CSV table of N, CA, C and O in Angstrom, one decimal:
chain,number,residue,atom,x,y,z
L,1,UNK,N,0.9,-1.2,0.0
L,1,UNK,CA,0.0,0.0,0.0
L,1,UNK,C,0.9,1.2,0.0
L,1,UNK,O,1.8,1.3,0.8
L,2,UNK,N,0.6,2.1,-0.9
L,2,UNK,CA,1.4,3.4,-0.9
L,2,UNK,C,0.7,4.5,-0.2
L,2,UNK,O,-0.5,4.6,-0.2
L,3,UNK,N,1.5,5.3,0.4
L,3,UNK,CA,0.9,6.5,1.2
L,3,UNK,C,1.1,7.7,0.3
L,3,UNK,O,2.1,7.9,-0.3
L,4,UNK,N,0.0,8.5,0.2
L,4,UNK,CA,0.1,9.7,-0.5
L,4,UNK,C,0.3,10.8,0.4
L,4,UNK,O,-0.5,11.0,1.4
L,5,UNK,N,1.3,11.7,0.2
L,5,UNK,CA,1.6,12.8,1.0
L,5,UNK,C,1.2,14.1,0.3
L,5,UNK,O,1.5,14.3,-0.8
L,6,UNK,N,0.3,14.9,1.0
L,6,UNK,CA,-0.1,16.1,0.4
L,6,UNK,C,0.9,17.2,0.9
L,6,UNK,O,1.0,17.4,2.1
L,7,UNK,N,1.5,17.9,0.0
L,7,UNK,CA,2.4,18.9,0.4
L,7,UNK,C,1.7,20.2,0.8
L,7,UNK,O,0.5,20.3,0.5
L,8,UNK,N,2.4,21.1,1.5
L,8,UNK,CA,1.7,22.4,1.9
L,8,UNK,C,1.3,23.1,0.6
L,8,UNK,O,0.3,23.8,0.6
L,9,UNK,N,2.1,23.1,-0.4
L,9,UNK,CA,1.7,23.8,-1.7
L,9,UNK,C,0.4,23.2,-2.3
L,9,UNK,O,-0.4,24.0,-2.7
L,10,UNK,N,0.3,21.9,-2.2
L,10,UNK,CA,-0.9,21.3,-2.7
L,10,UNK,C,-2.1,21.6,-1.8
L,10,UNK,O,-3.2,21.9,-2.3
L,11,UNK,N,-1.9,21.7,-0.5
L,11,UNK,CA,-3.0,22.1,0.4
L,11,UNK,C,-3.4,23.5,0.1
L,11,UNK,O,-4.6,23.9,0.1
L,12,UNK,N,-2.4,24.4,0.0
L,12,UNK,CA,-2.7,25.8,-0.3
L,12,UNK,C,-3.4,26.0,-1.6
L,12,UNK,O,-4.4,26.7,-1.7
L,13,UNK,N,-3.0,25.2,-2.6
L,13,UNK,CA,-3.7,25.3,-3.9
L,13,UNK,C,-5.2,24.8,-3.8
L,13,UNK,O,-6.1,25.4,-4.4
L,14,UNK,N,-5.4,23.8,-3.0
L,14,UNK,CA,-6.8,23.4,-2.8
L,14,UNK,C,-7.7,24.5,-2.1
L,14,UNK,O,-8.8,24.7,-2.6
L,15,UNK,N,-7.1,25.2,-1.2
L,15,UNK,CA,-7.8,26.3,-0.5
L,15,UNK,C,-8.1,27.4,-1.6
L,15,UNK,O,-9.2,28.0,-1.6
L,16,UNK,N,-7.1,27.7,-2.4
L,16,UNK,CA,-7.3,28.7,-3.4
L,16,UNK,C,-8.3,28.3,-4.4
L,16,UNK,O,-9.0,29.2,-4.9
L,17,UNK,N,-8.4,27.1,-4.8
L,17,UNK,CA,-9.4,26.6,-5.8
L,17,UNK,C,-10.8,26.8,-5.2
L,17,UNK,O,-11.7,27.2,-5.9
L,18,UNK,N,-11.0,26.5,-3.9
L,18,UNK,CA,-12.3,26.8,-3.3
L,18,UNK,C,-12.6,28.2,-3.3
L,18,UNK,O,-13.8,28.6,-3.6
L,19,UNK,N,-11.6,29.1,-3.0
L,19,UNK,CA,-11.9,30.5,-3.0
L,19,UNK,C,-12.2,31.0,-4.4
L,19,UNK,O,-13.1,31.8,-4.6
L,20,UNK,N,-11.5,30.5,-5.4
L,20,UNK,CA,-11.7,30.8,-6.8
L,20,UNK,C,-13.1,30.5,-7.2
L,20,UNK,O,-13.8,31.3,-7.8
L,21,UNK,N,-13.6,29.3,-6.8
L,21,UNK,CA,-15.0,29.0,-7.2
L,21,UNK,C,-16.0,29.9,-6.6
L,21,UNK,O,-16.9,30.4,-7.2
L,22,UNK,N,-15.8,30.3,-5.3
L,22,UNK,CA,-16.7,31.3,-4.6
L,22,UNK,C,-16.6,32.6,-5.3
L,22,UNK,O,-17.6,33.3,-5.6
L,23,UNK,N,-15.4,33.1,-5.6
L,23,UNK,CA,-15.3,34.4,-6.2
L,23,UNK,C,-15.9,34.5,-7.6
L,23,UNK,O,-16.6,35.4,-8.0
L,24,UNK,N,-15.6,33.4,-8.4
L,24,UNK,CA,-16.2,33.4,-9.8
L,24,UNK,C,-17.7,33.3,-9.7
L,24,UNK,O,-18.4,33.9,-10.6
L,25,UNK,N,-18.3,32.7,-8.7
L,25,UNK,CA,-19.8,32.6,-8.6
L,25,UNK,C,-20.3,34.0,-8.3
L,25,UNK,O,-21.5,34.3,-8.6
L,26,UNK,N,-19.5,34.9,-7.8
L,26,UNK,CA,-19.9,36.3,-7.5
L,26,UNK,C,-19.5,37.3,-8.7
L,26,UNK,O,-19.7,38.5,-8.5
L,27,UNK,N,-18.9,36.7,-9.7
L,27,UNK,CA,-18.6,37.5,-10.9
L,27,UNK,C,-17.2,38.1,-11.0
L,27,UNK,O,-17.0,38.9,-11.9
L,28,UNK,N,-16.4,37.7,-10.1
L,28,UNK,CA,-15.0,38.2,-10.1
L,28,UNK,C,-14.1,37.4,-11.0
L,28,UNK,O,-14.4,36.2,-11.3
L,29,UNK,N,-13.1,38.0,-11.6
L,29,UNK,CA,-12.1,37.3,-12.4
L,29,UNK,C,-11.0,36.8,-11.5
L,29,UNK,O,-10.5,37.6,-10.7
L,30,UNK,N,-10.6,35.5,-11.7
L,30,UNK,CA,-9.6,35.0,-10.9
L,30,UNK,C,-8.6,34.1,-11.7
L,30,UNK,O,-9.1,33.3,-12.5
L,31,UNK,N,-7.3,34.3,-11.5
L,31,UNK,CA,-6.3,33.5,-12.2
L,31,UNK,C,-5.5,32.9,-11.1
L,31,UNK,O,-4.9,33.6,-10.2
L,32,UNK,N,-5.3,31.6,-11.1
L,32,UNK,CA,-4.5,30.9,-10.1
L,32,UNK,C,-3.2,30.5,-10.7
L,32,UNK,O,-3.2,30.0,-11.9
L,33,UNK,N,-2.1,30.7,-10.0
L,33,UNK,CA,-0.8,30.3,-10.5
L,33,UNK,C,-0.1,29.5,-9.4
L,33,UNK,O,-0.2,29.7,-8.2
L,34,UNK,N,0.5,28.4,-9.9
L,34,UNK,CA,1.2,27.5,-8.9
L,34,UNK,C,2.6,27.2,-9.5
L,34,UNK,O,2.9,26.0,-9.8
L,35,UNK,N,3.5,28.2,-9.6
L,35,UNK,CA,4.8,27.9,-10.0
L,35,UNK,C,5.6,27.0,-9.1
L,35,UNK,O,5.3,27.0,-7.8
L,36,UNK,N,6.5,26.1,-9.6
L,36,UNK,CA,7.1,25.2,-8.7
L,36,UNK,C,8.1,25.8,-7.7
L,36,UNK,O,8.4,25.3,-6.7
L,37,UNK,N,8.5,27.1,-7.9
L,37,UNK,CA,9.5,27.7,-7.1
L,37,UNK,C,8.9,28.8,-6.1
L,37,UNK,O,9.6,29.4,-5.4
L,38,UNK,N,7.6,28.9,-6.1
L,38,UNK,CA,6.9,29.9,-5.2
L,38,UNK,C,5.6,29.3,-4.7
L,38,UNK,O,5.1,28.3,-5.2
L,39,UNK,N,5.1,29.9,-3.7
L,39,UNK,CA,3.8,29.5,-3.2
L,39,UNK,C,2.7,29.8,-4.2
L,39,UNK,O,2.7,30.8,-4.9
L,40,UNK,N,1.6,28.9,-4.2
L,40,UNK,CA,0.5,29.2,-5.1
L,40,UNK,C,-0.2,30.5,-4.7
L,40,UNK,O,-0.2,30.9,-3.6
L,41,UNK,N,-0.7,31.2,-5.7
L,41,UNK,CA,-1.4,32.5,-5.5
L,41,UNK,C,-2.6,32.6,-6.5
L,41,UNK,O,-2.6,31.9,-7.5
L,42,UNK,N,-3.5,33.5,-6.1
L,42,UNK,CA,-4.6,33.8,-6.9
L,42,UNK,C,-4.7,35.3,-7.2
L,42,UNK,O,-4.6,36.1,-6.2
L,43,UNK,N,-4.8,35.7,-8.4
L,43,UNK,CA,-4.9,37.1,-8.8
L,43,UNK,C,-6.4,37.3,-9.0
L,43,UNK,O,-7.0,36.8,-9.9
L,44,UNK,N,-7.0,38.1,-8.1
L,44,UNK,CA,-8.4,38.4,-8.1
L,44,UNK,C,-8.6,39.8,-8.7
L,44,UNK,O,-8.0,40.8,-8.2
L,45,UNK,N,-9.5,39.9,-9.7
L,45,UNK,CA,-9.7,41.2,-10.4
L,45,UNK,C,-11.1,41.5,-10.5
L,45,UNK,O,-12.0,40.7,-10.7
L,46,UNK,N,-11.4,42.8,-10.6
L,46,UNK,CA,-12.7,43.3,-10.9
L,46,UNK,C,-12.9,43.2,-12.4
L,46,UNK,O,-12.1,43.8,-13.1
L,47,UNK,N,-13.8,42.5,-12.9
L,47,UNK,CA,-14.0,42.3,-14.3
L,47,UNK,C,-14.2,43.6,-15.1
L,47,UNK,O,-13.9,43.8,-16.3
L,48,UNK,N,-14.8,44.6,-14.4
L,48,UNK,CA,-15.1,45.9,-15.0
L,48,UNK,C,-13.9,46.8,-15.1
L,48,UNK,O,-13.8,47.7,-15.9
L,49,UNK,N,-13.0,46.5,-14.1
L,49,UNK,CA,-11.7,47.3,-14.0
L,49,UNK,C,-10.6,46.4,-13.7
L,49,UNK,O,-10.1,46.3,-12.6
L,50,UNK,N,-10.1,45.6,-14.7
L,50,UNK,CA,-9.1,44.6,-14.4
L,50,UNK,C,-7.8,45.1,-13.8
L,50,UNK,O,-7.1,44.3,-13.1
L,51,UNK,N,-7.5,46.4,-13.9
L,51,UNK,CA,-6.3,46.9,-13.3
L,51,UNK,C,-6.4,46.9,-11.8
L,51,UNK,O,-5.4,47.0,-11.1
L,52,UNK,N,-7.7,46.8,-11.3
L,52,UNK,CA,-7.9,46.8,-9.9
L,52,UNK,C,-7.8,45.3,-9.5
L,52,UNK,O,-8.8,44.5,-9.8
L,53,UNK,N,-6.8,44.9,-8.8
L,53,UNK,CA,-6.7,43.5,-8.5
L,53,UNK,C,-5.9,43.3,-7.2
L,53,UNK,O,-5.3,44.2,-6.7
L,54,UNK,N,-6.0,42.1,-6.7
L,54,UNK,CA,-5.3,41.7,-5.5
L,54,UNK,C,-4.7,40.3,-5.6
L,54,UNK,O,-5.4,39.4,-6.2
L,55,UNK,N,-3.5,40.1,-5.1
L,55,UNK,CA,-2.9,38.8,-5.1
L,55,UNK,C,-3.2,38.2,-3.7
L,55,UNK,O,-3.1,38.9,-2.7
L,56,UNK,N,-3.7,36.9,-3.7
L,56,UNK,CA,-4.1,36.3,-2.5
L,56,UNK,C,-3.3,35.0,-2.4
L,56,UNK,O,-3.1,34.3,-3.4
L,57,UNK,N,-2.9,34.6,-1.2
L,57,UNK,CA,-2.2,33.3,-0.9
L,57,UNK,C,-3.0,32.6,0.2
L,57,UNK,O,-3.7,33.3,1.0
L,58,UNK,N,-2.9,31.3,0.3
L,58,UNK,CA,-3.4,30.6,1.4
L,58,UNK,C,-2.2,30.0,2.2
L,58,UNK,O,-1.2,29.5,1.6
L,59,UNK,N,-2.2,30.2,3.5
L,59,UNK,CA,-1.0,29.8,4.3
L,59,UNK,C,-1.5,29.3,5.7
L,59,UNK,O,-2.5,29.7,6.2
L,60,UNK,N,-0.7,28.4,6.2
L,60,UNK,CA,-0.9,27.9,7.6
L,60,UNK,C,-0.8,29.1,8.6
L,60,UNK,O,0.1,29.9,8.4
L,61,UNK,N,-1.7,29.1,9.5
L,61,UNK,CA,-1.6,30.1,10.6
L,61,UNK,C,-0.3,29.9,11.4
L,61,UNK,O,0.1,28.7,11.5
L,62,UNK,N,0.2,30.9,12.0
L,62,UNK,CA,1.5,30.8,12.8
L,62,UNK,C,1.2,29.9,14.0
L,62,UNK,O,2.1,29.2,14.5
L,63,UNK,N,0.0,30.1,14.6
L,63,UNK,CA,-0.3,29.3,15.8
L,63,UNK,C,-1.5,28.3,15.4
L,63,UNK,O,-2.4,28.7,14.8
L,64,UNK,N,-1.3,27.1,15.7
L,64,UNK,CA,-2.3,26.1,15.4
L,64,UNK,C,-2.2,25.5,14.0
L,64,UNK,O,-1.2,25.7,13.3
L,65,UNK,N,-3.1,24.7,13.7
L,65,UNK,CA,-3.1,24.0,12.4
L,65,UNK,C,-4.0,24.6,11.4
L,65,UNK,O,-4.1,24.1,10.3
L,66,UNK,N,-4.7,25.7,11.7
L,66,UNK,CA,-5.6,26.3,10.7
L,66,UNK,C,-4.9,27.0,9.6
L,66,UNK,O,-3.7,27.3,9.6
L,67,UNK,N,-5.7,27.2,8.5
L,67,UNK,CA,-5.2,27.9,7.3
L,67,UNK,C,-6.0,29.2,7.1
L,67,UNK,O,-7.2,29.2,7.5
L,68,UNK,N,-5.4,30.2,6.6
L,68,UNK,CA,-6.1,31.4,6.3
L,68,UNK,C,-5.7,32.0,4.9
L,68,UNK,O,-4.6,31.6,4.4
L,69,UNK,N,-6.5,32.9,4.4
L,69,UNK,CA,-6.2,33.6,3.2
L,69,UNK,C,-5.5,34.9,3.6
L,69,UNK,O,-5.9,35.5,4.6
L,70,UNK,N,-4.5,35.3,2.8
L,70,UNK,CA,-3.7,36.5,3.1
L,70,UNK,C,-3.5,37.3,1.8
L,70,UNK,O,-3.4,36.7,0.8
L,71,UNK,N,-3.5,38.6,2.0
L,71,UNK,CA,-3.1,39.5,0.9
L,71,UNK,C,-1.6,39.2,0.7
L,71,UNK,O,-0.9,38.8,1.6
L,72,UNK,N,-1.0,39.6,-0.5
L,72,UNK,CA,0.4,39.3,-0.8
L,72,UNK,C,1.3,40.0,0.2
L,72,UNK,O,2.4,39.5,0.4
L,73,UNK,N,0.9,41.1,0.8
L,73,UNK,CA,1.8,41.8,1.8
L,73,UNK,C,1.7,41.2,3.2
L,73,UNK,O,2.4,41.6,4.1
L,74,UNK,N,0.9,40.2,3.4
L,74,UNK,CA,0.8,39.5,4.6
L,74,UNK,C,-0.4,39.7,5.5
L,74,UNK,O,-0.5,39.1,6.6
L,75,UNK,N,-1.2,40.6,5.2
L,75,UNK,CA,-2.4,40.9,6.0
L,75,UNK,C,-3.4,39.8,5.8
L,75,UNK,O,-3.8,39.4,4.7
L,76,UNK,N,-3.9,39.3,7.0
L,76,UNK,CA,-4.9,38.2,6.9
L,76,UNK,C,-6.3,38.7,6.4
L,76,UNK,O,-6.7,39.8,6.8
L,77,UNK,N,-6.9,37.9,5.6
L,77,UNK,CA,-8.2,38.2,5.0
L,77,UNK,C,-9.3,37.5,5.8
L,77,UNK,O,-10.2,38.1,6.4
L,78,UNK,N,-9.2,36.2,5.8
L,78,UNK,CA,-10.2,35.3,6.6
L,78,UNK,C,-9.7,33.9,6.6
L,78,UNK,O,-8.7,33.5,5.9
L,79,UNK,N,-10.3,33.1,7.4
L,79,UNK,CA,-10.0,31.7,7.6
L,79,UNK,C,-10.3,31.0,6.2
L,79,UNK,O,-11.3,31.3,5.6
L,80,UNK,N,-9.5,30.0,5.9
L,80,UNK,CA,-9.8,29.2,4.7
L,80,UNK,C,-11.1,28.4,4.9
L,80,UNK,O,-11.7,27.9,4.0
L,81,UNK,N,-11.5,28.2,6.2
L,81,UNK,CA,-12.7,27.5,6.5
L,81,UNK,C,-14.0,28.3,6.1
L,81,UNK,O,-15.1,27.8,6.1
L,82,UNK,N,-13.8,29.6,5.9
L,82,UNK,CA,-14.9,30.5,5.5
L,82,UNK,C,-14.6,31.3,4.2
L,82,UNK,O,-14.3,32.5,4.2
L,83,UNK,N,-14.7,30.5,3.1
L,83,UNK,CA,-14.4,31.2,1.8
L,83,UNK,C,-15.4,32.3,1.5
L,83,UNK,O,-15.0,33.2,0.8
L,84,UNK,N,-16.6,32.2,2.0
L,84,UNK,CA,-17.6,33.3,1.7
L,84,UNK,C,-17.1,34.6,2.4
L,84,UNK,O,-17.3,35.6,1.8
L,85,UNK,N,-16.6,34.5,3.6
L,85,UNK,CA,-16.1,35.7,4.2
L,85,UNK,C,-14.9,36.3,3.5
L,85,UNK,O,-14.8,37.5,3.3
L,86,UNK,N,-14.0,35.4,3.0
L,86,UNK,CA,-12.9,35.9,2.3
L,86,UNK,C,-13.3,36.5,1.0
L,86,UNK,O,-12.8,37.6,0.6
L,87,UNK,N,-14.2,35.9,0.3
L,87,UNK,CA,-14.7,36.5,-1.0
L,87,UNK,C,-15.4,37.9,-0.7
L,87,UNK,O,-15.2,38.8,-1.5
L,88,UNK,N,-16.2,38.0,0.3
L,88,UNK,CA,-16.9,39.2,0.6
L,88,UNK,C,-15.8,40.3,0.9
L,88,UNK,O,-16.0,41.4,0.5
L,89,UNK,N,-14.8,40.0,1.7
L,89,UNK,CA,-13.8,41.0,2.1
L,89,UNK,C,-13.0,41.4,0.8
L,89,UNK,O,-12.8,42.6,0.6
L,90,UNK,N,-12.7,40.5,-0.1
L,90,UNK,CA,-12.0,40.9,-1.3
L,90,UNK,C,-12.9,41.8,-2.2
L,90,UNK,O,-12.5,42.7,-2.8
L,91,UNK,N,-14.2,41.4,-2.2
L,91,UNK,CA,-15.1,42.2,-3.0
L,91,UNK,C,-15.3,43.6,-2.5
L,91,UNK,O,-15.3,44.6,-3.3
L,92,UNK,N,-15.3,43.8,-1.2
L,92,UNK,CA,-15.4,45.1,-0.6
L,92,UNK,C,-14.2,45.9,-0.9
L,92,UNK,O,-14.3,47.1,-1.3
L,93,UNK,N,-13.0,45.3,-0.8
L,93,UNK,CA,-11.7,46.1,-1.1
L,93,UNK,C,-11.7,46.5,-2.6
L,93,UNK,O,-11.4,47.7,-2.9
L,94,UNK,N,-12.0,45.6,-3.5
L,94,UNK,CA,-11.9,45.9,-4.9
L,94,UNK,C,-13.0,46.9,-5.3
L,94,UNK,O,-12.8,47.8,-6.1
L,95,UNK,N,-14.2,46.7,-4.8
L,95,UNK,CA,-15.3,47.6,-5.1
L,95,UNK,C,-15.0,49.0,-4.6
L,95,UNK,O,-15.2,50.0,-5.3
L,96,UNK,N,-14.4,49.1,-3.4
L,96,UNK,CA,-14.1,50.4,-2.8
L,96,UNK,C,-13.1,51.2,-3.7
L,96,UNK,O,-13.1,52.4,-3.9
L,97,UNK,N,-12.1,50.4,-4.2
L,97,UNK,CA,-11.1,51.0,-5.0
L,97,UNK,C,-11.7,51.5,-6.3
L,97,UNK,O,-11.3,52.6,-6.8
L,98,UNK,N,-12.6,50.7,-6.9
L,98,UNK,CA,-13.2,51.1,-8.2
L,98,UNK,C,-14.1,52.4,-8.0
L,98,UNK,O,-14.1,53.2,-8.8
L,99,UNK,N,-14.8,52.4,-6.9
L,99,UNK,CA,-15.7,53.5,-6.6
L,99,UNK,C,-15.0,54.8,-6.2
L,99,UNK,O,-15.7,55.9,-6.2
L,100,UNK,N,-13.8,54.8,-5.9
L,100,UNK,CA,-13.0,56.0,-5.5
L,100,UNK,C,-12.4,56.7,-6.7
L,100,UNK,O,-12.1,56.3,-7.6
């Protein structure tokens, strides 16, 4: 019997794929990248103003075993267990930028 080991990059990618599905259902444009030499990330954009975008990563919390979504600069967005909250937060940020 072989054991399958899921790497942190694969787990992060799984979280990003769930967030991607949530964001796309809300009309946002999302591109996921998983280069072998960097952590997977998702580029989330307002389809009406594609220049307004945010890079998002999924990473293990410093304390405990939980995972969260973070902006590229390190600010926490929401727990990976709550993709709806993460999508709503990203939507608010991108909409606020568009409306200003």
